mmCIF file with all atom_site columns, C-alpha atoms in Angstrom:
data_model
loop_
_atom_site.group_PDB
_atom_site.id
_atom_site.type_symbol
_atom_site.label_atom_id
_atom_site.label_alt_id
_atom_site.label_comp_id
_atom_site.label_asym_id
_atom_site.label_entity_id
_atom_site.label_seq_id
_atom_site.pdbx_PDB_ins_code
_atom_site.Cartn_x
_atom_site.Cartn_y
_atom_site.Cartn_z
_atom_site.occupancy
_atom_site.B_iso_or_equiv
_atom_site.pdbx_formal_charge
_atom_site.auth_seq_id
_atom_site.auth_comp_id
_atom_site.auth_asym_id
_atom_site.auth_atom_id
_atom_site.pdbx_PDB_model_num
ATOM 1   C CA . MET A 1 1   ? -9.951  0.017   203.411 1.00 57.00 ? 1   MET A CA 1
ATOM 2   C CA . LYS A 1 2   ? -10.576 2.036   206.549 1.00 72.00 ? 2   LYS A CA 1
ATOM 3   C CA . HIS A 1 3   ? -11.875 5.592   206.711 1.00 75.00 ? 3   HIS A CA 1
ATOM 4   C CA . THR A 1 4   ? -13.846 7.709   209.141 1.00 80.00 ? 4   THR A CA 1
ATOM 5   C CA . LYS A 1 5   ? -17.427 6.496   208.918 1.00 77.00 ? 5   LYS A CA 1
ATOM 6   C CA . GLY A 1 6   ? -20.597 8.485   209.068 1.00 73.00 ? 6   GLY A CA 1
ATOM 7   C CA . LYS A 1 7   ? -21.836 11.622  207.446 1.00 82.00 ? 7   LYS A CA 1
ATOM 8   C CA . TRP A 1 8   ? -19.134 14.231  206.914 1.00 88.00 ? 8   TRP A CA 1
ATOM 9   C CA . GLU A 1 9   ? -20.257 17.795  207.568 1.00 88.00 ? 9   GLU A CA 1
ATOM 10  C CA . LEU A 1 10  ? -18.746 21.239  207.132 1.00 87.00 ? 10  LEU A CA 1
ATOM 11  C CA . ASP A 1 11  ? -17.622 23.450  210.006 1.00 86.00 ? 11  ASP A CA 1
ATOM 12  C CA . ARG A 1 12  ? -16.720 26.893  208.682 1.00 80.00 ? 12  ARG A CA 1
ATOM 13  C CA . SER A 1 13  ? -14.786 29.103  211.070 1.00 74.00 ? 13  SER A CA 1
ATOM 14  C CA . GLY A 1 14  ? -11.956 31.557  210.651 1.00 68.00 ? 14  GLY A CA 1
ATOM 15  C CA . VAL A 1 15  ? -9.486  30.965  207.841 1.00 71.00 ? 15  VAL A CA 1
ATOM 16  C CA . ALA A 1 16  ? -10.311 27.303  207.322 1.00 80.00 ? 16  ALA A CA 1
ATOM 17  C CA . THR A 1 17  ? -13.264 25.034  206.682 1.00 86.00 ? 17  THR A CA 1
ATOM 18  C CA . ALA A 1 18  ? -13.167 21.738  208.542 1.00 89.00 ? 18  ALA A CA 1
ATOM 19  C CA . ILE A 1 19  ? -14.780 18.577  207.227 1.00 91.00 ? 19  ILE A CA 1
ATOM 20  C CA . LYS A 1 20  ? -15.916 16.687  210.322 1.00 91.00 ? 20  LYS A CA 1
ATOM 21  C CA . SER A 1 21  ? -17.587 13.470  211.352 1.00 90.00 ? 21  SER A CA 1
ATOM 22  C CA . GLY A 1 22  ? -18.977 14.196  214.775 1.00 89.00 ? 22  GLY A CA 1
ATOM 23  C CA . ASP A 1 23  ? -16.066 15.575  216.791 1.00 89.00 ? 23  ASP A CA 1
ATOM 24  C CA . VAL A 1 24  ? -13.432 14.123  214.436 1.00 90.00 ? 24  VAL A CA 1
ATOM 25  C CA . CYS A 1 25  ? -11.849 16.491  211.924 1.00 90.00 ? 25  CYS A CA 1
ATOM 26  C CA . VAL A 1 26  ? -11.429 14.450  208.737 1.00 90.00 ? 26  VAL A CA 1
ATOM 27  C CA . ALA A 1 27  ? -9.905  17.259  206.642 1.00 89.00 ? 27  ALA A CA 1
ATOM 28  C CA . SER A 1 28  ? -9.440  20.985  206.665 1.00 88.00 ? 28  SER A CA 1
ATOM 29  C CA . ILE A 1 29  ? -9.074  23.345  203.732 1.00 86.00 ? 29  ILE A CA 1
ATOM 30  C CA . TYR A 1 30  ? -7.871  26.926  203.686 1.00 80.00 ? 30  TYR A CA 1
ATOM 31  C CA . ASN A 1 31  ? -10.675 29.264  202.679 1.00 75.00 ? 31  ASN A CA 1
ATOM 32  C CA . GLN A 1 32  ? -10.270 30.607  199.146 1.00 72.00 ? 32  GLN A CA 1
ATOM 33  C CA . ASP A 1 33  ? -12.839 33.325  199.778 1.00 71.00 ? 33  ASP A CA 1
ATOM 34  C CA . LYS A 1 34  ? -12.612 36.405  197.611 1.00 72.00 ? 34  LYS A CA 1
ATOM 35  C CA . ARG A 1 35  ? -13.661 39.769  198.977 1.00 72.00 ? 35  ARG A CA 1
ATOM 36  C CA . ILE A 1 36  ? -16.514 41.267  196.995 1.00 75.00 ? 36  ILE A CA 1
ATOM 37  C CA . LYS A 1 37  ? -15.477 44.573  195.464 1.00 78.00 ? 37  LYS A CA 1
ATOM 38  C CA . GLY A 1 38  ? -16.899 47.561  197.330 1.00 77.00 ? 38  GLY A CA 1
ATOM 39  C CA . MET A 1 39  ? -17.781 45.589  200.475 1.00 71.00 ? 39  MET A CA 1
ATOM 40  C CA . GLU A 1 40  ? -16.261 46.397  203.852 1.00 70.00 ? 40  GLU A CA 1
ATOM 41  C CA . VAL A 1 41  ? -13.867 43.755  205.205 1.00 63.00 ? 41  VAL A CA 1
ATOM 42  C CA . TRP A 1 42  ? -15.844 43.256  208.413 1.00 63.00 ? 42  TRP A CA 1
ATOM 43  C CA . ALA A 1 43  ? -19.246 42.836  206.721 1.00 63.00 ? 43  ALA A CA 1
ATOM 44  C CA . ASN A 1 44  ? -20.734 39.340  207.135 1.00 61.00 ? 44  ASN A CA 1
ATOM 45  C CA . ASP A 1 45  ? -21.470 39.045  203.427 1.00 67.00 ? 45  ASP A CA 1
ATOM 46  C CA . ALA A 1 46  ? -18.268 40.722  202.182 1.00 67.00 ? 46  ALA A CA 1
ATOM 47  C CA . TYR A 1 47  ? -16.775 37.519  200.795 1.00 73.00 ? 47  TYR A CA 1
ATOM 48  C CA . ASP A 1 48  ? -17.663 35.178  197.948 1.00 74.00 ? 48  ASP A CA 1
ATOM 49  C CA . THR A 1 49  ? -17.423 31.753  199.587 1.00 77.00 ? 49  THR A CA 1
ATOM 50  C CA . SER A 1 50  ? -18.639 29.727  196.580 1.00 80.00 ? 50  SER A CA 1
ATOM 51  C CA . GLU A 1 51  ? -15.267 28.168  195.667 1.00 81.00 ? 51  GLU A CA 1
ATOM 52  C CA . THR A 1 52  ? -14.436 27.190  199.244 1.00 81.00 ? 52  THR A CA 1
ATOM 53  C CA . ASP A 1 53  ? -17.939 25.793  199.748 1.00 83.00 ? 53  ASP A CA 1
ATOM 54  C CA . ALA A 1 54  ? -17.774 23.794  196.493 1.00 85.00 ? 54  ALA A CA 1
ATOM 55  C CA . ASN A 1 55  ? -14.381 22.282  197.391 1.00 85.00 ? 55  ASN A CA 1
ATOM 56  C CA . ALA A 1 56  ? -15.453 21.450  200.943 1.00 87.00 ? 56  ALA A CA 1
ATOM 57  C CA . ASN A 1 57  ? -18.733 19.903  199.756 1.00 87.00 ? 57  ASN A CA 1
ATOM 58  C CA . LEU A 1 58  ? -16.846 17.747  197.250 1.00 88.00 ? 58  LEU A CA 1
ATOM 59  C CA . ILE A 1 59  ? -14.555 16.437  200.004 1.00 88.00 ? 59  ILE A CA 1
ATOM 60  C CA . ALA A 1 60  ? -17.477 15.942  202.410 1.00 89.00 ? 60  ALA A CA 1
ATOM 61  C CA . SER A 1 61  ? -19.325 13.844  199.825 1.00 87.00 ? 61  SER A CA 1
ATOM 62  C CA . ALA A 1 62  ? -16.451 11.327  199.559 1.00 86.00 ? 62  ALA A CA 1
ATOM 63  C CA . PRO A 1 63  ? -18.048 8.614   201.769 1.00 87.00 ? 63  PRO A CA 1
ATOM 64  C CA . GLU A 1 64  ? -21.261 8.716   199.722 1.00 87.00 ? 64  GLU A CA 1
ATOM 65  C CA . MET A 1 65  ? -19.351 8.642   196.421 1.00 87.00 ? 65  MET A CA 1
ATOM 66  C CA . LEU A 1 66  ? -17.359 5.639   197.656 1.00 86.00 ? 66  LEU A CA 1
ATOM 67  C CA . ARG A 1 67  ? -20.558 3.805   198.613 1.00 86.00 ? 67  ARG A CA 1
ATOM 68  C CA . ILE A 1 68  ? -22.079 4.502   195.195 1.00 88.00 ? 68  ILE A CA 1
ATOM 69  C CA . ILE A 1 69  ? -18.975 3.255   193.374 1.00 88.00 ? 69  ILE A CA 1
ATOM 70  C CA . LYS A 1 70  ? -18.983 0.061   195.448 1.00 87.00 ? 70  LYS A CA 1
ATOM 71  C CA . ASP A 1 71  ? -22.692 -0.409  194.657 1.00 88.00 ? 71  ASP A CA 1
ATOM 72  C CA . VAL A 1 72  ? -22.020 0.026   190.934 1.00 86.00 ? 72  VAL A CA 1
ATOM 73  C CA . VAL A 1 73  ? -19.358 -2.706  191.061 1.00 84.00 ? 73  VAL A CA 1
ATOM 74  C CA . ILE A 1 74  ? -21.747 -5.081  192.880 1.00 86.00 ? 74  ILE A CA 1
ATOM 75  C CA . ILE A 1 75  ? -24.594 -4.381  190.435 1.00 85.00 ? 75  ILE A CA 1
ATOM 76  C CA . GLU A 1 76  ? -22.345 -4.745  187.378 1.00 82.00 ? 76  GLU A CA 1
ATOM 77  C CA . LYS A 1 77  ? -21.088 -8.114  188.682 1.00 83.00 ? 77  LYS A CA 1
ATOM 78  C CA . LYS A 1 78  ? -24.652 -9.338  189.375 1.00 85.00 ? 78  LYS A CA 1
ATOM 79  C CA . LEU A 1 79  ? -25.725 -8.337  185.862 1.00 84.00 ? 79  LEU A CA 1
ATOM 80  C CA . GLY A 1 80  ? -22.733 -10.124 184.380 1.00 83.00 ? 80  GLY A CA 1
ATOM 81  C CA . HIS A 1 81  ? -21.266 -6.862  183.131 1.00 77.00 ? 81  HIS A CA 1
ATOM 82  C CA . ASP A 1 82  ? -17.934 -7.322  184.860 1.00 73.00 ? 82  ASP A CA 1
ATOM 83  C CA . GLY A 1 83  ? -16.240 -6.767  181.508 1.00 70.00 ? 83  GLY A CA 1
ATOM 84  C CA . SER A 1 84  ? -17.876 -3.373  180.957 1.00 75.00 ? 84  SER A CA 1
ATOM 85  C CA . SER A 1 85  ? -15.929 -0.129  180.909 1.00 83.00 ? 85  SER A CA 1
ATOM 86  C CA . VAL A 1 86  ? -18.027 1.206   183.812 1.00 82.00 ? 86  VAL A CA 1
ATOM 87  C CA . PHE A 1 87  ? -17.120 -1.842  185.906 1.00 80.00 ? 87  PHE A CA 1
ATOM 88  C CA . TRP A 1 88  ? -13.409 -1.565  185.141 1.00 82.00 ? 88  TRP A CA 1
ATOM 89  C CA . ARG A 1 89  ? -13.275 2.188   185.758 1.00 83.00 ? 89  ARG A CA 1
ATOM 90  C CA . CYS A 1 90  ? -14.936 1.713   189.158 1.00 83.00 ? 90  CYS A CA 1
ATOM 91  C CA . GLU A 1 91  ? -12.707 -1.246  190.016 1.00 83.00 ? 91  GLU A CA 1
ATOM 92  C CA . ASN A 1 92  ? -9.621  0.752   188.999 1.00 83.00 ? 92  ASN A CA 1
ATOM 93  C CA . PHE A 1 93  ? -10.724 3.686   191.148 1.00 81.00 ? 93  PHE A CA 1
ATOM 94  C CA . LEU A 1 94  ? -11.325 1.447   194.170 1.00 82.00 ? 94  LEU A CA 1
ATOM 95  C CA . SER A 1 95  ? -7.909  -0.186  193.760 1.00 83.00 ? 95  SER A CA 1
ATOM 96  C CA . LYS A 1 96  ? -6.272  3.274   193.705 1.00 78.00 ? 96  LYS A CA 1
ATOM 97  C CA . ILE A 1 97  ? -8.042  4.221   196.935 1.00 73.00 ? 97  ILE A CA 1
ATOM 98  C CA . LYS A 1 98  ? -6.765  1.023   198.573 1.00 72.00 ? 98  LYS A CA 1
ATOM 99  C CA . LYS A 1 99  ? -3.205  1.985   197.574 1.00 66.00 ? 99  LYS A CA 1
ATOM 100 C CA . THR A 1 100 ? -3.431  5.495   199.060 1.00 57.00 ? 100 THR A CA 1
ATOM 101 C CA . ASN A 1 101 ? -0.716  6.154   201.648 1.00 52.00 ? 101 ASN A CA 1
ATOM 102 C CA . LYS A 1 102 ? -1.087  7.959   204.964 1.00 54.00 ? 102 LYS A CA 1
ATOM 103 C CA . LYS A 1 103 ? -0.395  11.334  203.312 1.00 52.00 ? 103 LYS A CA 1
ATOM 104 C CA . GLY A 1 104 ? -3.388  10.833  201.016 1.00 49.00 ? 104 GLY A CA 1
ATOM 105 C CA . GLU A 1 105 ? -1.234  10.331  197.948 1.00 46.00 ? 105 GLU A CA 1
ATOM 106 C CA . ILE A 1 106 ? -2.255  7.666   195.466 1.00 44.00 ? 106 ILE A CA 1
ATOM 107 C CA . LYS A 1 107 ? 0.678   5.341   194.830 1.00 43.00 ? 107 LYS A CA 1
#
């Protein structure tokens, strides 16, 4: 499985939020910002960015989540729990990631 390594960070500008690793744009999401009632359009704090920020942070945390899932599988195997539901759910998730096509769809 190959993905862009390193810490993924957010770059918010314009109508989209980019998830980047260094100079590489890993993903970009359209901002779902909602204008706060009564605020002027041009005001810096006129928009509620919480949903966009939450979605972007979830995507940006993917490398860390993947590392944690891999660690869980290793620990479960070492403890002899490779028959546990936690082990099998993590293994199943990792196998789905390996089957993801270039469009990001899980086969």
